[in-house]
PDB file of C-alpha atoms in Angstrom:
ATOM      1  CA  UNK Q 185     104.359 121.295  91.474  1.00 80.00           C
ATOM      2  CA  UNK Q 186     101.109 119.928  91.419  1.00 84.00           C
ATOM      3  CA  UNK Q 187     101.967 116.503  90.957  1.00 87.00           C
ATOM      4  CA  UNK Q 188     100.352 113.362  92.383  1.00 91.00           C
ATOM      5  CA  UNK Q 189     101.424 109.664  93.123  1.00 93.00           C
ATOM      6  CA  UNK Q 190     104.869 108.100  93.175  1.00 95.00           C
ATOM      7  CA  UNK Q 191     107.537 110.671  91.802  1.00 95.00           C
ATOM      8  CA  UNK Q 192     110.955 109.647  90.347  1.00 95.00           C
ATOM      9  CA  UNK Q 193     113.451 111.652  89.231  1.00 96.00           C
ATOM     10  CA  UNK Q 194     113.323 111.441  85.514  1.00 94.00           C
ATOM     11  CA  UNK Q 195     109.854 113.421  86.070  1.00 94.00           C
ATOM     12  CA  UNK Q 196     110.128 117.041  84.622  1.00 92.00           C
ATOM     13  CA  UNK Q 197     109.529 119.030  87.654  1.00 91.00           C
ATOM     14  CA  UNK Q 198     106.916 122.001  87.807  1.00 90.00           C
ATOM     15  CA  UNK Q 199     107.722 124.181  90.380  1.00 92.00           C
ATOM     16  CA  UNK Q 200     104.826 126.805  91.117  1.00 88.00           C
ATOM     17  CA  UNK Q 201     105.804 128.468  94.165  1.00 89.00           C
ATOM     18  CA  UNK Q 202     109.012 130.657  94.902  1.00 93.00           C
ATOM     19  CA  UNK Q 203     110.512 128.142  97.247  1.00 91.00           C
ATOM     20  CA  UNK Q 204     110.354 125.660  94.426  1.00 91.00           C
ATOM     21  CA  UNK Q 205     111.276 128.147  91.660  1.00 95.00           C
ATOM     22  CA  UNK Q 206     114.616 128.871  93.868  1.00 97.00           C
ATOM     23  CA  UNK Q 207     115.448 125.394  94.336  1.00 95.00           C
ATOM     24  CA  UNK Q 208     114.827 124.225  90.586  1.00 96.00           C
ATOM     25  CA  UNK Q 209     116.825 127.295  89.508  1.00 97.00           C
ATOM     26  CA  UNK Q 210     119.818 126.745  91.569  1.00 98.00           C
ATOM     27  CA  UNK Q 211     119.848 123.070  90.343  1.00 97.00           C
ATOM     28  CA  UNK Q 212     119.636 123.965  86.914  1.00 97.00           C
ATOM     29  CA  UNK Q 213     122.657 126.922  87.413  1.00 98.00           C
ATOM     30  CA  UNK Q 214     124.612 123.897  89.018  1.00 98.00           C
ATOM     31  CA  UNK Q 215     124.099 121.888  85.935  1.00 96.00           C
ATOM     32  CA  UNK Q 216     125.087 124.508  83.740  1.00 97.00           C
ATOM     33  CA  UNK Q 217     128.304 125.508  85.923  1.00 98.00           C
ATOM     34  CA  UNK Q 218     129.274 121.569  85.623  1.00 96.00           C
ATOM     35  CA  UNK Q 219     129.665 122.248  81.832  1.00 95.00           C
ATOM     36  CA  UNK Q 220     132.555 124.781  82.266  1.00 97.00           C
ATOM     37  CA  UNK Q 221     133.873 123.464  85.858  1.00 96.00           C
ATOM     38  CA  UNK Q 222     134.180 119.741  86.196  1.00 93.00           C
ATOM     39  CA  UNK Q 223     132.588 118.338  89.163  1.00 95.00           C
ATOM     40  CA  UNK Q 224     130.435 115.715  90.849  1.00 95.00           C
ATOM     41  CA  UNK Q 225     127.051 116.678  91.620  1.00 96.00           C
ATOM     42  CA  UNK Q 226     124.238 114.664  93.506  1.00 96.00           C
ATOM     43  CA  UNK Q 227     121.348 116.500  94.051  1.00 97.00           C
ATOM     44  CA  UNK Q 228     119.413 115.280  96.806  1.00 97.00           C
ATOM     45  CA  UNK Q 229     115.537 115.908  96.806  1.00 96.00           C
ATOM     46  CA  UNK Q 230     114.829 115.507 100.238  1.00 95.00           C
ATOM     47  CA  UNK Q 231     110.925 114.330 100.951  1.00 94.00           C
ATOM     48  CA  UNK Q 232     109.014 114.959 104.196  1.00 92.00           C
ATOM     49  CA  UNK Q 233     111.765 114.267 107.400  1.00 92.00           C
ATOM     50  CA  UNK Q 234     110.933 113.772 110.834  1.00 90.00           C
ATOM     51  CA  UNK Q 235     113.029 113.781 113.949  1.00 87.00           C
ATOM     52  CA  UNK Q 236     114.782 115.867 116.770  1.00 82.00           C
ATOM     53  CA  UNK Q 237     115.615 119.547 116.200  1.00 83.00           C
ATOM     54  CA  UNK Q 238     112.371 119.788 113.512  1.00 84.00           C
ATOM     55  CA  UNK Q 239     111.345 123.601 113.111  1.00 87.00           C
ATOM     56  CA  UNK Q 240     108.275 124.118 115.188  1.00 85.00           C
ATOM     57  CA  UNK Q 241     105.760 124.449 112.123  1.00 88.00           C
ATOM     58  CA  UNK Q 242     106.391 120.551 111.309  1.00 89.00           C
ATOM     59  CA  UNK Q 243     103.780 118.246 112.109  1.00 91.00           C
ATOM     60  CA  UNK Q 244     105.742 116.328 114.877  1.00 90.00           C
ATOM     61  CA  UNK Q 245     106.605 119.585 116.447  1.00 92.00           C
ATOM     62  CA  UNK Q 246     103.217 120.462 116.497  1.00 95.00           C
ATOM     63  CA  UNK Q 247     102.210 117.581 117.861  1.00 96.00           C
ATOM     64  CA  UNK Q 248     104.821 117.287 120.818  1.00 94.00           C
ATOM     65  CA  UNK Q 249     104.046 121.311 121.489  1.00 95.00           C
ATOM     66  CA  UNK Q 250     100.030 120.520 121.983  1.00 97.00           C
ATOM     67  CA  UNK Q 251     101.083 117.259 124.315  1.00 97.00           C
ATOM     68  CA  UNK Q 252     103.549 119.507 126.327  1.00 96.00           C
ATOM     69  CA  UNK Q 253     100.766 122.273 126.341  1.00 97.00           C
ATOM     70  CA  UNK Q 254      98.342 119.510 127.982  1.00 97.00           C
ATOM     71  CA  UNK Q 255      95.840 119.928 125.331  1.00 97.00           C
ATOM     72  CA  UNK Q 256      93.405 116.794 125.251  1.00 97.00           C
ATOM     73  CA  UNK Q 257      93.182 117.017 121.259  1.00 97.00           C
ATOM     74  CA  UNK Q 258      95.039 117.815 118.369  1.00 98.00           C
ATOM     75  CA  UNK Q 259      93.543 119.825 115.640  1.00 97.00           C
ATOM     76  CA  UNK Q 260      94.310 118.540 112.213  1.00 96.00           C
ATOM     77  CA  UNK Q 261      92.917 118.199 108.490  1.00 96.00           C
ATOM     78  CA  UNK Q 262      91.186 114.856 107.832  1.00 96.00           C
ATOM     79  CA  UNK Q 263      94.433 113.283 107.474  1.00 96.00           C
ATOM     80  CA  UNK Q 264      93.738 111.201 104.170  1.00 96.00           C
ATOM     81  CA  UNK Q 265      96.868 113.456 102.658  1.00 96.00           C
ATOM     82  CA  UNK Q 266      99.586 110.529 101.450  1.00 97.00           C
ATOM     83  CA  UNK Q 267     102.998 111.772 102.064  1.00 96.00           C
ATOM     84  CA  UNK Q 268     106.571 110.189 102.189  1.00 97.00           C
ATOM     85  CA  UNK Q 269     108.082 110.549 105.771  1.00 94.00           C
ATOM     86  CA  UNK Q 270     111.585 109.468 106.532  1.00 94.00           C
ATOM     87  CA  UNK Q 271     113.646 109.740 109.755  1.00 93.00           C
ATOM     88  CA  UNK Q 272     116.401 112.051 110.088  1.00 94.00           C
ATOM     89  CA  UNK Q 273     118.528 109.633 111.287  1.00 94.00           C
ATOM     90  CA  UNK Q 274     118.058 107.401 108.243  1.00 95.00           C
ATOM     91  CA  UNK Q 275     118.146 110.448 105.802  1.00 96.00           C
ATOM     92  CA  UNK Q 276     121.493 111.392 107.429  1.00 95.00           C
ATOM     93  CA  UNK Q 277     123.099 107.694 106.724  1.00 95.00           C
ATOM     94  CA  UNK Q 278     121.471 108.102 103.089  1.00 96.00           C
ATOM     95  CA  UNK Q 279     123.477 111.192 102.463  1.00 96.00           C
ATOM     96  CA  UNK Q 280     126.717 110.331 104.155  1.00 95.00           C
ATOM     97  CA  UNK Q 281     126.784 107.522 101.922  1.00 94.00           C
ATOM     98  CA  UNK Q 282     125.865 109.411  98.651  1.00 95.00           C
ATOM     99  CA  UNK Q 283     128.679 111.939 100.011  1.00 94.00           C
ATOM    100  CA  UNK Q 284     131.144 109.647 100.505  1.00 93.00           C
ATOM    101  CA  UNK Q 285     130.611 107.570  96.849  1.00 92.00           C
ATOM    102  CA  UNK Q 286     132.228 111.139  95.519  1.00 89.00           C
ATOM    103  CA  UNK Q 287     130.231 110.235  92.330  1.00 93.00           C
ATOM    104  CA  UNK Q 288     128.172 112.612  90.333  1.00 94.00           C
ATOM    105  CA  UNK Q 289     124.486 110.646  90.828  1.00 96.00           C
ATOM    106  CA  UNK Q 290     122.702 113.829  89.313  1.00 95.00           C
ATOM    107  CA  UNK Q 291     119.129 114.148  91.169  1.00 97.00           C
ATOM    108  CA  UNK Q 292     118.063 111.465  93.433  1.00 97.00           C
ATOM    109  CA  UNK Q 293     115.082 111.007  95.856  1.00 97.00           C
ATOM    110  CA  UNK Q 294     115.737 110.537  99.305  1.00 97.00           C
ATOM    111  CA  UNK Q 295     112.533 109.130 100.665  1.00 97.00           C
ATOM    112  CA  UNK Q 296     111.022 106.175 102.088  1.00 96.00           C
ATOM    113  CA  UNK Q 297     109.444 105.012  98.735  1.00 96.00           C
ATOM    114  CA  UNK Q 298     106.079 104.132 100.837  1.00 96.00           C
ATOM    115  CA  UNK Q 299     103.158 106.476 101.226  1.00 97.00           C
ATOM    116  CA  UNK Q 300     101.490 107.026 104.791  1.00 96.00           C
ATOM    117  CA  UNK Q 301      98.536 108.941 105.175  1.00 97.00           C
ATOM    118  CA  UNK Q 302      99.031 111.731 107.555  1.00 96.00           C
ATOM    119  CA  UNK Q 303      96.165 110.088 109.895  1.00 97.00           C
ATOM    120  CA  UNK Q 304      98.108 106.901 110.593  1.00 96.00           C
ATOM    121  CA  UNK Q 305     101.590 108.889 110.836  1.00 95.00           C
ATOM    122  CA  UNK Q 306      99.871 110.895 113.610  1.00 97.00           C
ATOM    123  CA  UNK Q 307      97.906 107.689 115.460  1.00 97.00           C
ATOM    124  CA  UNK Q 308     101.694 106.121 115.155  1.00 95.00           C
ATOM    125  CA  UNK Q 309     103.595 108.842 117.029  1.00 94.00           C
ATOM    126  CA  UNK Q 310     100.821 108.974 119.371  1.00 97.00           C
ATOM    127  CA  UNK Q 311     100.909 105.483 120.021  1.00 97.00           C
ATOM    128  CA  UNK Q 312     104.399 104.918 120.182  1.00 95.00           C
ATOM    129  CA  UNK Q 313     105.006 107.784 122.724  1.00 95.00           C
ATOM    130  CA  UNK Q 314     102.266 106.978 125.146  1.00 97.00           C
ATOM    131  CA  UNK Q 315     100.656 110.207 124.312  1.00 97.00           C
ATOM    132  CA  UNK Q 316      97.557 111.202 126.043  1.00 96.00           C
ATOM    133  CA  UNK Q 317      95.684 113.119 123.353  1.00 98.00           C
ATOM    134  CA  UNK Q 318      93.137 112.770 120.679  1.00 97.00           C
ATOM    135  CA  UNK Q 319      93.598 113.486 117.049  1.00 98.00           C
ATOM    136  CA  UNK Q 320      90.510 116.202 115.886  1.00 97.00           C
ATOM    137  CA  UNK Q 321      90.254 115.029 112.475  1.00 97.00           C
ATOM    138  CA  UNK Q 322      89.160 117.779 110.216  1.00 96.00           C
ATOM    139  CA  UNK Q 323      89.085 120.559 112.022  1.00 97.00           C
ATOM    140  CA  UNK Q 324      91.395 122.191 109.233  1.00 96.00           C
ATOM    141  CA  UNK Q 325      90.626 122.139 105.311  1.00 95.00           C
ATOM    142  CA  UNK Q 326      92.858 120.327 103.275  1.00 94.00           C
ATOM    143  CA  UNK Q 327      95.509 122.605 101.525  1.00 88.00           C
ATOM    144  CA  UNK Q 328      95.222 123.692  97.964  1.00 85.00           C
ATOM    145  CA  UNK Q 329      98.953 124.532  97.118  1.00 83.00           C
ATOM    146  CA  UNK Q 330      99.945 120.634  97.234  1.00 84.00           C
ATOM    147  CA  UNK Q 331      99.031 117.556  95.828  1.00 90.00           C
ATOM    148  CA  UNK Q 332      96.897 115.199  97.911  1.00 93.00           C
ATOM    149  CA  UNK Q 333      98.991 112.341  97.548  1.00 95.00           C
ATOM    150  CA  UNK Q 334     102.448 112.120  96.422  1.00 94.00           C
ATOM    151  CA  UNK Q 335     105.766 110.122  97.657  1.00 96.00           C
ATOM    152  CA  UNK Q 336     109.379 109.369  96.457  1.00 97.00           C
ATOM    153  CA  UNK Q 337     110.166 106.576  94.246  1.00 97.00           C
ATOM    154  CA  UNK Q 338     112.844 104.821  95.931  1.00 96.00           C
ATOM    155  CA  UNK Q 339     114.186 102.948  93.045  1.00 96.00           C
ATOM    156  CA  UNK Q 340     117.697 104.876  91.999  1.00 96.00           C
ATOM    157  CA  UNK Q 341     118.632 105.169  95.692  1.00 96.00           C
ATOM    158  CA  UNK Q 342     118.393 101.661  96.109  1.00 94.00           C
ATOM    159  CA  UNK Q 343     120.207 100.980  93.126  1.00 93.00           C
ATOM    160  CA  UNK Q 344     123.137 103.063  94.226  1.00 92.00           C
ATOM    161  CA  UNK Q 345     123.242 102.434  97.604  1.00 88.00           C
ATOM    162  CA  UNK Q 346     123.283  98.638  96.562  1.00 86.00           C
ATOM    163  CA  UNK Q 347     126.394  99.289  93.974  1.00 78.00           C
ATOM    164  CA  UNK Q 348     127.996 101.322  96.888  1.00 70.00           C
ATOM    165  CA  UNK Q 349     128.093  98.186  99.028  1.00 62.00           C
TER     166      UNK Q 349
END
């Protein structure tokens, strides 16, 4: 939904598009099923994942495609949106740890817990990869279908992972 700021697992979700509604409906159906068929459920709420193998429409993939085409600029929004990005290898480590624990953790944010601006993220990727491309800020308008600033709260994840060691 259109929630802003740090999002924790106890907050009421308010999906407002078909994708979000479908995910929330599946979670609720699984929770209902647990009442008749006992099983452990950990519902991992993934934030923004980046790394190899991403779909072509993701931010990093689009930036890489621009570099590969030899573009001198990368068209983007103003870049002031705050998001929660986590490398795919770290996401995998968290998911494996939660899965092998074999417990019912319920909803859990799999996130960095640290908001970062899209601008900072793009600039870091360009710097780290030594790409010869410049961000063209403000080319695209900001999205109206998602909040300007949101990221995950990592407290529950850190608490659970600390108790699993």
